[in-house]
Coordinates of C-alpha atoms in Angstrom, one line a residue:
Chain A
X1 CA 0.0 0.0 0.0
X2 CA 1.4 3.4 -1.0
X3 CA 1.2 5.7 2.0
X4 CA -1.7 8.1 1.4
X5 CA -0.8 11.7 0.6
X6 CA -1.6 14.4 3.1
X7 CA -4.7 15.8 1.2
X8 CA -6.1 12.3 0.9
X9 CA -5.7 11.7 4.6
X10 CA -7.4 15.0 5.2
X11 CA -10.3 14.0 3.0
X12 CA -10.6 10.8 5.0
X13 CA -10.7 12.7 8.3
X14 CA -13.2 15.3 6.9
X15 CA -15.6 12.6 5.8
X16 CA -15.3 10.8 9.2
X17 CA -15.7 14.0 11.2
X18 CA -19.2 14.6 10.0
X19 CA -20.9 11.4 11.4
X20 CA -18.6 11.5 14.5
X21 CA -19.7 15.1 15.3
X22 CA -23.3 14.3 14.7
X23 CA -23.3 11.7 17.5
X24 CA -20.8 13.7 19.7
X25 CA -22.5 17.1 20.0
X26 CA -20.7 19.7 22.1
X27 CA -17.4 17.7 22.1
X28 CA -14.4 19.9 23.1
X29 CA -11.9 20.8 20.4
X30 CA -9.2 19.2 22.5
X31 CA -10.9 15.9 22.8
X32 CA -11.9 15.9 19.1
X33 CA -8.3 16.6 18.1
X34 CA -7.0 13.8 20.2
X35 CA -9.7 11.4 18.8
X36 CA -8.5 12.1 15.3
X37 CA -4.8 12.1 16.2
X38 CA -4.0 15.6 15.1
X39 CA -3.3 18.8 17.1
X40 CA -5.9 21.4 18.0
X41 CA -4.8 24.0 15.4
X42 CA -4.9 21.4 12.6
X43 CA -8.3 20.3 13.8
X44 CA -9.6 23.9 13.8
X45 CA -8.3 24.3 10.2
X46 CA -10.0 21.1 9.1
X47 CA -13.3 22.2 10.8
X48 CA -13.0 25.5 8.8
X49 CA -12.5 23.5 5.6
X50 CA -15.5 21.4 6.4
X51 CA -17.6 24.5 6.8
X52 CA -16.9 25.3 3.2
X53 CA -18.2 22.0 2.0
X54 CA -21.8 21.2 1.2
X55 CA -24.3 20.5 -1.5
X56 CA -24.0 22.1 -4.9
X57 CA -25.2 25.7 -4.8
X58 CA -22.9 26.3 -1.8
X59 CA -25.1 29.0 -0.3
X60 CA -25.3 29.2 3.5
X61 CA -28.4 26.9 3.1
X62 CA -26.4 24.2 1.5
X63 CA -23.1 24.4 3.4
X64 CA -22.3 22.3 6.5
X65 CA -22.4 24.5 9.6
X66 CA -19.8 24.2 12.3
X67 CA -20.3 26.0 15.6
X68 CA -17.7 26.7 18.3
X69 CA -19.4 27.3 21.6
X70 CA -16.7 28.3 24.1
X71 CA -14.4 25.6 22.9
X72 CA -17.1 23.0 22.2
X73 CA -17.9 21.9 18.7
X74 CA -21.3 21.3 17.1
X75 CA -22.3 20.4 13.6
X76 CA -25.5 21.2 11.6
X77 CA -26.9 20.8 8.1
X78 CA -24.9 17.7 7.3
X79 CA -27.5 15.2 6.2
X80 CA -25.7 14.0 3.1
X81 CA -22.6 12.9 4.9
X82 CA -24.2 11.7 8.1
X83 CA -23.3 8.0 7.7
X84 CA -20.2 6.4 9.1
X85 CA -18.0 5.2 6.2
X86 CA -17.4 1.5 5.3
X87 CA -14.5 0.0 7.1
X88 CA -11.4 -0.5 4.9
X89 CA -9.6 -3.9 4.5
X90 CA -6.9 -2.9 7.1
X91 CA -9.5 -1.6 9.6
X92 CA -11.5 -4.8 9.3
X93 CA -8.3 -6.9 9.5
X94 CA -6.9 -5.1 12.6
X95 CA -10.3 -5.5 14.5
X96 CA -10.7 -9.1 13.3
X97 CA -7.2 -10.2 14.4
X98 CA -7.9 -8.4 17.7
X99 CA -11.2 -10.3 18.2
X100 CA -9.5 -13.6 17.4
X101 CA -6.9 -12.9 20.1
X102 CA -9.6 -12.0 22.5
X103 CA -11.4 -15.2 21.7
X104 CA -8.2 -17.2 22.7
X105 CA -8.0 -15.3 26.0
X106 CA -11.6 -15.7 26.9
X107 CA -12.4 -18.5 29.3
X108 CA -14.4 -21.4 27.8
X109 CA -17.1 -20.9 30.5
X110 CA -18.1 -17.4 29.2
X111 CA -20.4 -19.0 26.6
X112 CA -22.5 -15.9 25.7
X113 CA -19.4 -13.9 25.3
X114 CA -17.8 -16.5 23.0
X115 CA -20.9 -16.7 20.9
X116 CA -20.9 -12.9 20.5
X117 CA -17.2 -12.9 19.5
X118 CA -17.8 -15.7 17.0
X119 CA -20.7 -13.9 15.4
X120 CA -18.6 -10.8 15.0
X121 CA -15.7 -12.8 13.7
X122 CA -17.7 -14.5 11.0
X123 CA -19.4 -11.2 10.0
X124 CA -16.0 -9.5 9.6
X125 CA -14.4 -12.5 7.8
X126 CA -17.0 -12.1 5.1
X127 CA -16.0 -8.4 4.6
X128 CA -12.4 -9.0 3.5
X129 CA -11.0 -11.4 0.9
X130 CA -7.8 -11.8 2.9
X131 CA -7.2 -15.1 4.6
X132 CA -5.9 -14.4 8.1
X133 CA -5.8 -17.0 10.9
X134 CA -5.0 -16.7 14.5
X135 CA -4.3 -20.0 16.0
X136 CA -4.7 -20.9 19.7
X137 CA -1.7 -19.5 21.4
X138 CA -1.2 -21.2 24.8
X139 CA 1.4 -18.6 25.7
X140 CA -0.9 -15.7 25.7
X141 CA -3.7 -17.7 27.4
X142 CA -1.2 -18.6 30.2
X143 CA -0.1 -15.1 30.4
X144 CA -3.6 -13.8 31.0
X145 CA -4.1 -16.3 33.9
X146 CA -0.8 -15.5 35.4
X147 CA -1.4 -11.7 35.2
X148 CA -4.6 -12.2 37.1
X149 CA -2.8 -14.2 39.7
X150 CA -0.1 -11.5 40.0
X151 CA -2.8 -8.9 40.6
X152 CA -4.6 -11.1 43.2
X153 CA -1.3 -12.2 44.8
X154 CA -2.3 -15.8 44.3
X155 CA -0.1 -18.9 44.5
X156 CA -0.2 -21.0 41.3
X157 CA 0.6 -24.6 40.4
X158 CA 2.4 -24.5 37.0
X159 CA 3.5 -27.5 34.9
X160 CA 7.0 -26.6 33.8
X161 CA 9.3 -28.2 31.3
X162 CA 12.5 -28.2 33.2
X163 CA 15.4 -27.8 30.7
X164 CA 17.7 -29.1 33.4
X165 CA 15.9 -32.3 34.3
X166 CA 14.3 -32.7 30.9
X167 CA 11.0 -33.4 32.6
X168 CA 7.7 -31.7 33.1
X169 CA 7.3 -31.0 36.8
X170 CA 4.6 -29.3 38.8
X171 CA 5.9 -26.3 40.7
X172 CA 4.1 -24.2 43.3
X173 CA 5.0 -20.6 42.7
X174 CA 4.1 -17.1 43.9
X175 CA 4.1 -15.1 40.6
X176 CA 5.7 -11.7 40.9
X177 CA 6.2 -10.1 37.5
X178 CA 7.1 -10.6 33.8
X179 CA 10.4 -9.6 32.2
X180 CA 11.8 -9.9 28.8
X181 CA 15.3 -10.9 27.9
X182 CA 17.0 -11.8 24.6
X183 CA 13.5 -11.9 23.0
X184 CA 12.1 -14.4 25.5
X185 CA 9.5 -13.7 28.2
X186 CA 10.2 -14.9 31.7
X187 CA 7.9 -15.1 34.7
X188 CA 9.8 -14.1 37.8
X189 CA 8.3 -16.1 40.6
X190 CA 9.1 -17.3 44.1
X191 CA 9.4 -21.1 43.9
X192 CA 8.2 -22.9 47.0
X193 CA 10.3 -25.9 46.1
X194 CA 13.6 -24.0 46.0
X195 CA 12.6 -21.4 48.5
X196 CA 14.0 -18.7 46.2
X197 CA 13.0 -16.4 43.3
X198 CA 13.5 -18.0 39.9
X199 CA 12.9 -17.2 36.3
X200 CA 10.5 -19.4 34.4
X201 CA 10.5 -19.1 30.6
X202 CA 6.9 -18.5 29.5
X203 CA 7.0 -20.9 26.5
X204 CA 8.1 -23.7 28.8
X205 CA 5.0 -23.3 31.0
X206 CA 2.6 -26.1 30.0
X207 CA -0.3 -25.3 32.2
X208 CA -1.4 -22.9 34.9
X209 CA -3.7 -23.8 37.8
X210 CA -4.9 -21.6 40.5
X211 CA -4.5 -22.8 44.1
X212 CA -6.9 -20.4 45.7
X213 CA -4.5 -19.4 48.4
X214 CA -2.9 -16.0 48.6
X215 CA 0.8 -15.2 49.3
X216 CA 2.3 -12.4 51.2
X217 CA 4.6 -10.4 49.0
X218 CA 6.5 -8.9 52.0
X219 CA 8.4 -12.1 52.7
X220 CA 9.8 -12.3 49.2
X221 CA 12.9 -10.5 47.8
X222 CA 11.6 -9.9 44.3
X223 CA 15.1 -10.0 42.7
X224 CA 16.0 -13.4 41.3
X225 CA 19.2 -14.6 42.8
X226 CA 20.3 -16.3 39.6
X227 CA 23.2 -14.7 37.9
X228 CA 23.7 -14.6 34.2
X229 CA 26.6 -16.4 32.6
X230 CA 28.6 -14.9 29.7
X231 CA 29.3 -17.3 26.8
X232 CA 31.6 -17.0 23.9
X233 CA 30.6 -19.1 20.9
X234 CA 31.7 -19.8 17.4
X235 CA 29.0 -20.5 14.9
X236 CA 29.9 -22.5 11.8
X237 CA 26.5 -23.1 10.2
X238 CA 22.7 -22.9 10.7
X239 CA 23.2 -19.3 11.8
X240 CA 19.6 -18.4 11.7
X241 CA 18.5 -21.2 14.0
X242 CA 21.3 -20.4 16.5
X243 CA 20.6 -16.7 16.5
X244 CA 16.9 -17.4 17.2
X245 CA 17.8 -20.0 19.8
X246 CA 19.8 -17.5 21.9
X247 CA 17.4 -14.8 21.1
X248 CA 20.0 -12.6 19.4
X249 CA 21.0 -11.9 15.9
X250 CA 24.4 -10.7 16.9
X251 CA 26.6 -13.2 15.1
X252 CA 29.8 -11.6 13.7
X253 CA 30.6 -12.3 10.1
X254 CA 33.5 -14.5 11.2
X255 CA 31.0 -16.6 13.3
X256 CA 31.9 -15.2 16.7
X257 CA 29.0 -14.7 19.1
X258 CA 29.0 -13.3 22.7
X259 CA 25.8 -13.9 24.7
X260 CA 24.7 -14.2 28.3
X261 CA 22.2 -16.7 29.6
X262 CA 20.5 -17.6 32.9
X263 CA 21.3 -21.2 32.9
X264 CA 24.7 -22.8 32.2
X265 CA 22.9 -26.2 32.1
X266 CA 20.5 -25.0 29.3
X267 CA 23.4 -23.5 27.4
X268 CA 25.3 -26.8 27.5
X269 CA 22.2 -28.6 26.1
X270 CA 21.7 -26.0 23.4
X271 CA 25.3 -26.3 22.2
X272 CA 25.2 -30.1 22.2
X273 CA 21.8 -30.0 20.3
X274 CA 23.3 -27.8 17.6
X275 CA 26.4 -29.9 17.0
X276 CA 28.5 -29.5 15.0
X277 CA 27.3 -26.0 13.9
X278 CA 28.3 -24.3 17.2
X279 CA 31.3 -24.5 19.4
X280 CA 31.5 -23.2 23.0
X281 CA 34.8 -21.4 23.7
X282 CA 34.2 -19.8 27.1
X283 CA 33.8 -20.4 29.9
X284 CA 36.4 -23.1 30.0
X285 CA 34.7 -25.3 32.6
X286 CA 31.4 -25.3 30.7
X287 CA 33.3 -26.3 27.5
X288 CA 34.7 -29.3 29.4
X289 CA 31.1 -30.2 30.5
X290 CA 30.0 -30.0 26.8
X291 CA 32.7 -32.5 25.9
X292 CA 31.7 -34.8 28.7
X293 CA 28.0 -34.5 27.7
X294 CA 28.9 -35.4 24.1
X295 CA 30.9 -38.4 25.2
X296 CA 28.2 -39.6 27.4
X297 CA 25.8 -39.6 24.5
X298 CA 28.4 -41.3 22.3
X299 CA 28.6 -44.0 25.0
X300 CA 24.9 -44.8 24.3
X301 CA 25.8 -45.8 20.8
X302 CA 28.8 -48.0 21.8
X303 CA 28.0 -51.7 21.2
Chain B
X1 CA -18.1 31.7 17.2
X2 CA -19.8 31.3 13.9
X3 CA -17.8 31.2 10.6
X4 CA -18.7 34.4 8.8
X5 CA -17.2 34.0 5.4
X6 CA -19.0 35.5 2.5
X7 CA -19.9 33.1 -0.3
X8 CA -17.5 34.6 -3.0
X9 CA -14.6 34.3 -0.6
X10 CA -15.6 30.8 0.2
X11 CA -15.7 29.8 -3.5
X12 CA -12.3 31.2 -4.0
X13 CA -10.9 29.3 -1.1
X14 CA -12.7 26.1 -2.1
X15 CA -11.4 26.2 -5.6
X16 CA -7.8 26.2 -4.3
X17 CA -8.2 23.3 -2.1
X18 CA -8.2 19.8 -3.4
X19 CA -9.5 18.1 -0.2
X20 CA -12.6 20.3 -0.2
X21 CA -13.3 19.6 -3.8
X22 CA -13.1 15.8 -3.0
X23 CA -15.5 16.2 -0.1
X24 CA -17.9 18.3 -2.2
X25 CA -17.7 15.7 -5.0
X26 CA -18.5 12.9 -2.4
X27 CA -21.4 14.9 -1.0
X28 CA -22.9 15.6 -4.5
X29 CA -22.6 12.0 -5.7
X30 CA -24.0 10.6 -2.4
X31 CA -26.9 13.0 -2.2
X32 CA -28.1 12.6 -5.8
X33 CA -31.0 10.2 -6.5
X34 CA -29.9 9.9 -10.2
X35 CA -26.7 9.6 -12.1
X36 CA -24.9 13.0 -12.6
X37 CA -23.3 13.5 -15.9
X38 CA -19.7 14.9 -16.1
X39 CA -21.1 18.2 -17.5
X40 CA -23.4 18.5 -14.5
X41 CA -20.6 17.7 -12.1
X42 CA -18.3 20.3 -13.6
X43 CA -21.0 22.9 -13.6
X44 CA -22.3 22.3 -10.1
X45 CA -19.6 20.8 -7.9
X46 CA -17.2 23.5 -6.5
X47 CA -13.6 23.2 -7.4
X48 CA -13.5 22.2 -11.1
X49 CA -11.7 24.8 -13.2
X50 CA -9.7 25.2 -16.4
X51 CA -10.6 24.0 -19.9
X52 CA -12.5 20.8 -20.6
X53 CA -9.4 18.7 -20.8
X54 CA -8.0 20.0 -17.5
X55 CA -11.4 19.3 -15.8
X56 CA -11.4 15.9 -17.2
X57 CA -7.9 15.1 -15.9
X58 CA -8.9 16.5 -12.5
X59 CA -12.0 14.4 -12.4
X60 CA -10.1 11.2 -13.3
X61 CA -7.6 11.8 -10.5
X62 CA -10.4 12.6 -8.1
X63 CA -12.1 9.2 -8.9
X64 CA -8.8 7.4 -8.3
X65 CA -8.2 9.3 -5.0
X66 CA -11.7 8.4 -3.7
X67 CA -11.2 4.8 -4.8
X68 CA -8.0 4.7 -2.7
X69 CA -10.2 5.7 0.3
X70 CA -12.4 2.7 -0.4
X71 CA -15.2 4.9 -2.0
X72 CA -16.6 3.4 -5.2
X73 CA -18.1 5.7 -7.8
X74 CA -20.6 3.9 -9.9
X75 CA -21.0 4.6 -13.6
X76 CA -24.5 4.2 -15.1
X77 CA -27.3 5.7 -17.1
X78 CA -30.5 7.1 -15.7
X79 CA -32.3 6.7 -19.0
X80 CA -31.8 3.4 -20.9
X81 CA -32.8 5.1 -24.2
X82 CA -29.9 7.5 -24.0
X83 CA -26.9 5.4 -23.2
X84 CA -24.4 8.0 -24.2
X85 CA -25.6 10.1 -21.3
X86 CA -23.7 8.0 -18.7
X87 CA -23.4 9.5 -15.3
X88 CA -21.9 9.0 -11.9
X89 CA -23.1 8.4 -8.3
X90 CA -22.1 6.9 -5.0
X91 CA -24.5 4.3 -3.6
X92 CA -25.1 5.1 0.0
X93 CA -25.2 1.3 0.8
X94 CA -21.7 0.9 -0.6
X95 CA -20.5 4.0 1.2
X96 CA -21.9 3.1 4.6
X97 CA -20.4 1.0 7.4
X98 CA -21.0 -2.7 6.6
X99 CA -21.6 -4.0 10.1
X100 CA -25.2 -4.4 10.9
X101 CA -27.0 -5.0 14.2
X102 CA -24.2 -3.9 16.5
X103 CA -25.2 -3.7 20.1
X104 CA -23.4 -2.2 23.2
X105 CA -21.6 -5.5 23.9
X106 CA -20.3 -5.9 20.4
X107 CA -19.1 -2.3 20.5
X108 CA -17.3 -3.0 23.8
X109 CA -15.7 -6.2 22.3
X110 CA -14.6 -4.4 19.1
X111 CA -13.1 -1.6 21.1
X112 CA -11.1 -4.0 23.3
X113 CA -10.0 -5.8 20.1
X114 CA -8.9 -2.5 18.6
X115 CA -7.1 -1.2 21.6
X116 CA -4.7 -4.1 21.6
X117 CA -2.8 -2.5 18.7
X118 CA -2.2 0.8 20.5
X119 CA 1.5 1.1 19.6
X120 CA 1.8 -1.5 16.9
X121 CA 1.8 -1.6 13.1
X122 CA -2.0 -1.9 12.8
X123 CA -2.7 0.8 15.4
X124 CA -3.7 3.6 13.1
X125 CA -6.1 1.3 11.2
X126 CA -7.7 0.0 14.4
X127 CA -8.0 3.6 15.7
X128 CA -9.8 4.9 12.5
X129 CA -12.0 1.8 12.4
X130 CA -13.0 2.3 16.0
X131 CA -13.8 6.0 15.3
X132 CA -16.2 4.9 12.6
X133 CA -17.9 2.6 15.1
X134 CA -18.1 5.3 17.7
X135 CA -19.8 7.5 15.1
X136 CA -22.8 5.2 15.2
X137 CA -23.5 6.6 18.6
X138 CA -24.1 3.2 20.3
X139 CA -23.1 3.3 23.9
X140 CA -20.3 0.8 24.7
X141 CA -21.3 -1.7 27.4
X142 CA -18.0 -1.8 29.2
X143 CA -19.5 -2.8 32.5
X144 CA -20.6 -6.2 31.4
X145 CA -17.2 -7.0 30.0
X146 CA -14.1 -8.0 32.0
X147 CA -10.8 -7.0 30.5
X148 CA -9.9 -10.2 28.6
X149 CA -6.4 -9.3 27.9
X150 CA -4.2 -6.5 29.1
X151 CA -1.2 -7.0 26.9
X152 CA -0.6 -5.0 23.8
X153 CA 0.0 -7.0 20.6
X154 CA 3.2 -6.8 18.6
X155 CA 2.3 -6.7 15.0
X156 CA 5.2 -7.1 12.6
X157 CA 5.6 -3.9 10.6
X158 CA 5.0 -5.8 7.3
X159 CA 1.6 -7.0 8.4
X160 CA -0.5 -4.1 6.8
X161 CA 1.1 -4.4 3.4
X162 CA 0.7 -8.2 3.4
X163 CA -3.0 -8.0 4.4
X164 CA -3.7 -5.6 1.6
X165 CA -1.7 -7.7 -0.9
X166 CA -3.5 -10.9 0.0
X167 CA -6.9 -9.1 -0.2
X168 CA -6.1 -7.5 -3.6
X169 CA -4.1 -10.6 -4.9
X170 CA -1.1 -8.6 -5.7
X171 CA 2.4 -10.2 -5.9
X172 CA 5.0 -9.0 -3.3
X173 CA 8.7 -9.1 -2.9
X174 CA 10.9 -8.8 0.2
X175 CA 14.3 -9.6 1.5
X176 CA 14.3 -12.7 3.7
X177 CA 17.0 -14.2 5.9
X178 CA 17.9 -17.7 4.9
X179 CA 19.3 -20.4 7.2
X180 CA 22.7 -18.8 7.3
X181 CA 21.2 -15.3 8.0
X182 CA 22.0 -14.2 4.4
X183 CA 19.4 -11.8 3.0
X184 CA 17.8 -13.1 -0.2
X185 CA 15.1 -11.4 -2.4
X186 CA 12.0 -13.5 -2.5
X187 CA 9.1 -13.1 -5.0
X188 CA 5.8 -14.4 -3.6
X189 CA 2.1 -14.6 -4.4
X190 CA 0.7 -14.2 -0.9
X191 CA -2.1 -16.6 0.1
X192 CA -2.5 -16.6 3.8
X193 CA -1.3 -15.1 7.1
X194 CA -1.4 -17.0 10.2
X195 CA -0.4 -16.4 13.8
X196 CA 0.8 -19.4 15.8
X197 CA 2.6 -19.6 19.1
X198 CA 3.6 -16.0 19.1
X199 CA 4.9 -15.9 15.5
X200 CA 3.3 -14.5 12.3
X201 CA 3.7 -16.6 9.2
X202 CA 3.0 -15.8 5.5
X203 CA 2.1 -18.8 3.3
X204 CA 2.4 -18.2 -0.4
X205 CA 3.6 -19.4 -3.8
X206 CA 7.3 -18.6 -4.4
X207 CA 7.4 -17.8 -8.1
X208 CA 11.2 -18.4 -8.3
X209 CA 11.1 -21.7 -6.6
X210 CA 7.8 -22.6 -8.2
X211 CA 6.3 -24.0 -5.0
X212 CA 4.4 -23.1 -1.8
X213 CA 6.6 -21.8 1.0
X214 CA 6.1 -20.6 4.5
X215 CA 7.9 -17.4 5.7
X216 CA 8.2 -16.2 9.3
X217 CA 7.6 -12.5 9.5
X218 CA 10.3 -11.8 12.0
X219 CA 12.8 -13.2 9.4
X220 CA 11.9 -10.5 6.9
X221 CA 14.8 -8.2 6.3
X222 CA 13.1 -5.4 4.5
X223 CA 9.7 -3.8 4.0
X224 CA 7.3 -5.5 1.5
X225 CA 7.2 -4.2 -2.0
X226 CA 3.9 -4.6 -3.9
X227 CA 4.5 -5.8 -7.5
X228 CA 2.1 -5.4 -10.4
X229 CA -1.7 -5.1 -10.5
X230 CA -4.6 -6.5 -8.5
X231 CA -6.0 -10.0 -9.2
X232 CA -2.8 -11.2 -10.8
X233 CA -3.0 -14.7 -9.4
X234 CA -5.4 -17.4 -8.2
X235 CA -5.0 -19.1 -4.8
X236 CA -4.3 -22.8 -5.1
X237 CA -6.7 -23.9 -2.3
X238 CA -6.0 -27.6 -2.6
X239 CA -2.3 -27.0 -2.0
X240 CA -3.1 -24.9 1.1
X241 CA -4.9 -27.8 2.6
X242 CA -1.8 -30.0 2.5
X243 CA 0.7 -27.6 4.1
X244 CA 2.4 -30.3 6.1
X245 CA 4.1 -31.6 3.0
X246 CA 5.4 -28.1 2.1
X247 CA 9.1 -29.0 2.0
X248 CA 8.3 -31.9 -0.4
X249 CA 10.0 -34.5 1.8
X250 CA 8.1 -37.7 2.6
X251 CA 7.0 -38.6 6.1
X252 CA 9.3 -41.2 7.6
X253 CA 9.5 -43.0 10.9
X254 CA 12.5 -43.2 13.2
X255 CA 12.9 -45.5 16.2
X256 CA 14.4 -43.7 19.2
X257 CA 15.2 -45.1 22.6
X258 CA 14.1 -42.7 25.4
X259 CA 14.7 -43.1 29.1
X260 CA 11.4 -43.6 31.0
X261 CA 9.8 -40.4 32.2
X262 CA 12.2 -38.2 30.3
X263 CA 12.2 -36.2 27.1
X264 CA 8.6 -34.9 27.0
X265 CA 9.2 -33.0 23.7
X266 CA 10.2 -36.2 21.8
X267 CA 7.2 -38.1 23.3
X268 CA 4.7 -35.5 22.2
X269 CA 4.2 -36.9 18.6
X270 CA 5.4 -40.4 19.1
X271 CA 4.0 -43.9 19.4
X272 CA 5.5 -45.5 22.5
X273 CA 6.3 -49.1 23.4
X274 CA 8.5 -50.5 26.2
X275 CA 12.0 -51.5 25.4
X276 CA 13.2 -52.7 28.9
X277 CA 12.7 -51.5 32.5
X278 CA 14.9 -48.4 31.9
X279 CA 14.0 -47.4 28.3
X280 CA 11.0 -46.9 26.1
X281 CA 11.0 -47.2 22.3
X282 CA 9.4 -44.3 20.4
X283 CA 8.3 -44.3 16.8
X284 CA 8.8 -40.7 15.8
X285 CA 7.4 -39.4 12.5
X286 CA 9.8 -36.9 10.8
X287 CA 10.4 -35.2 7.4
X288 CA 13.7 -33.5 8.0
X289 CA 16.7 -35.5 9.2
X290 CA 18.6 -32.6 10.6
X291 CA 15.7 -31.4 12.7
X292 CA 15.1 -34.9 14.1
X293 CA 18.8 -35.3 15.0
X294 CA 18.6 -31.9 16.8
X295 CA 15.5 -33.0 18.8
X296 CA 17.2 -36.2 19.8
X297 CA 20.4 -34.3 20.9
X298 CA 18.3 -31.9 23.0
X299 CA 17.4 -34.9 25.1
X300 CA 21.1 -35.5 25.8
X301 CA 21.8 -38.8 27.6
X302 CA 18.1 -39.6 27.7
X303 CA 17.7 -40.6 24.1
X304 CA 19.5 -42.4 21.3
X305 CA 18.5 -43.4 17.7
X306 CA 17.9 -47.1 17.1
X307 CA 16.8 -47.0 13.5
X308 CA 17.3 -46.2 10.6
X309 CA 21.0 -47.2 10.6
X310 CA 22.1 -44.3 8.4
X311 CA 20.7 -41.8 10.9
X312 CA 22.4 -43.5 13.7
X313 CA 25.7 -43.3 11.8
X314 CA 25.1 -39.7 11.0
X315 CA 24.5 -38.7 14.7
X316 CA 27.6 -40.6 15.8
X317 CA 29.7 -38.8 13.3
X318 CA 28.2 -35.4 14.3
X319 CA 29.0 -36.2 18.0
X320 CA 32.6 -37.2 17.2
X321 CA 33.1 -34.0 15.1
X322 CA 31.7 -31.9 18.0
X323 CA 34.0 -33.6 20.5
X324 CA 37.0 -32.8 18.2
X325 CA 35.9 -29.2 17.9
X326 CA 35.7 -28.7 21.7
X327 CA 38.9 -30.6 22.4

């Protein structure tokens, strides 16, 4: 789509101003300007322009009338344009995708709400030829549940895929807040099991269940006590997969990559899984652990 | 304050302003009950000046501009006996908001849907769409609606162009990062956009590779260029129904030994039998050898390949190379 020129955008606003003003009589100039995303001076100019438009003849009887009443705007004599315009492809698409995401976040028990959303979705799908799908996204559904628990200070049971143990385990946690790092989202939560604050990567959370009991935030030091570890790697192939794995595109042309991670154990597994495309150079002790890990796997294949 | 501008002065100002001419043209064509001829438009609608040829050019541009705003000007005749007297009008039903029977709850839902995009690529469109809905004057029923999601959505910047290209069936081209992070120009007939597990994907026909391909939007390395005119391809619906086989490889089965209770990711798509008290045997379907080997290596000492033999040899050689690299 070519970006619309300024006069075309102005026409678009002028046409939308008429039905908006007719249902929002006595709106303040300030609020009107904010609604249309332009400043008050520009809005005053556009209202002036609108007052020079009307039906052929263009006598005062045919022109649109705009009144300012101590900073409040009213419109008159606007019948011809008094209909909200059809939604464009992009307007339909943005609302449609939004509805689909809402649908995924709504709880299955809210039946009337879901039916309403479905009816709107199918009506809007018919309006655009574009094929757009939003699949169920467990991550955002979990996020909604966890955000509610954070607000209510509620302890949760989460099923977590432990990268260290390579198992799905159930953890009792007091959720504190979310943070992003290297493109991943982490839940920072107090883990009952470890008696300490830990980071849980959102995409490794398999399910979220409320316990119904509240926790007291005063007892928790909200800073995770895990320190990040700096790694130095050399990437020889599959650069895209490795950049995405570590959540960073910063691979030098010669293959060198510096990155820091929360878990040395996870880094070791990641390096082994991407053999032989990536080599861990530093830290030295972790490099030795990688070699030991590789040899242990090799031992499984020994006759 | 009332705008006291005398009519002559108004006409002078109006003539000079393109946006006012376009609004006046829209009003005239919407209000008319019959088709207006070009001559009538030039005579009556404010803003058309110059000789016949200049007015003609102006009118053609105005029609294109209104079309770019989604306003369709219909060409027709009001008297079938005089077909040369073709005229123009805008049908109110094609101009007006399409959504019918909106109630306070739907308005509240749509406004939550639109507000997700506050800062993202689709934000402006959502905002202008919501404005049109607000103009209906239907009170939004916010009270009966809990906030379903508080997060804002991140729409990739390429999303608006791709939505329009799919809708208009126009070809697109863009720079795309290949497996080695090298940027390559791809030419695609866009078919479908889908959002799955936090990523946006474009599915389309790659005209250079002559096949369906899937592209992840965060791997785009440029904006999207629109190529050529609308309706320049047909969507191959049958191919879309069989996306699994996109890369053209056949579905094969590998047998993998997995320690009991371990490696949940490998188990997700597998058929499991017991090997002995310590190990299970998993039949894992796969299309791509490298991806399967990677999955097995993620499981570390909890998994090893039993069959086929050439995969087993391949993973052993990979492990030996990696040991040598790290030595």
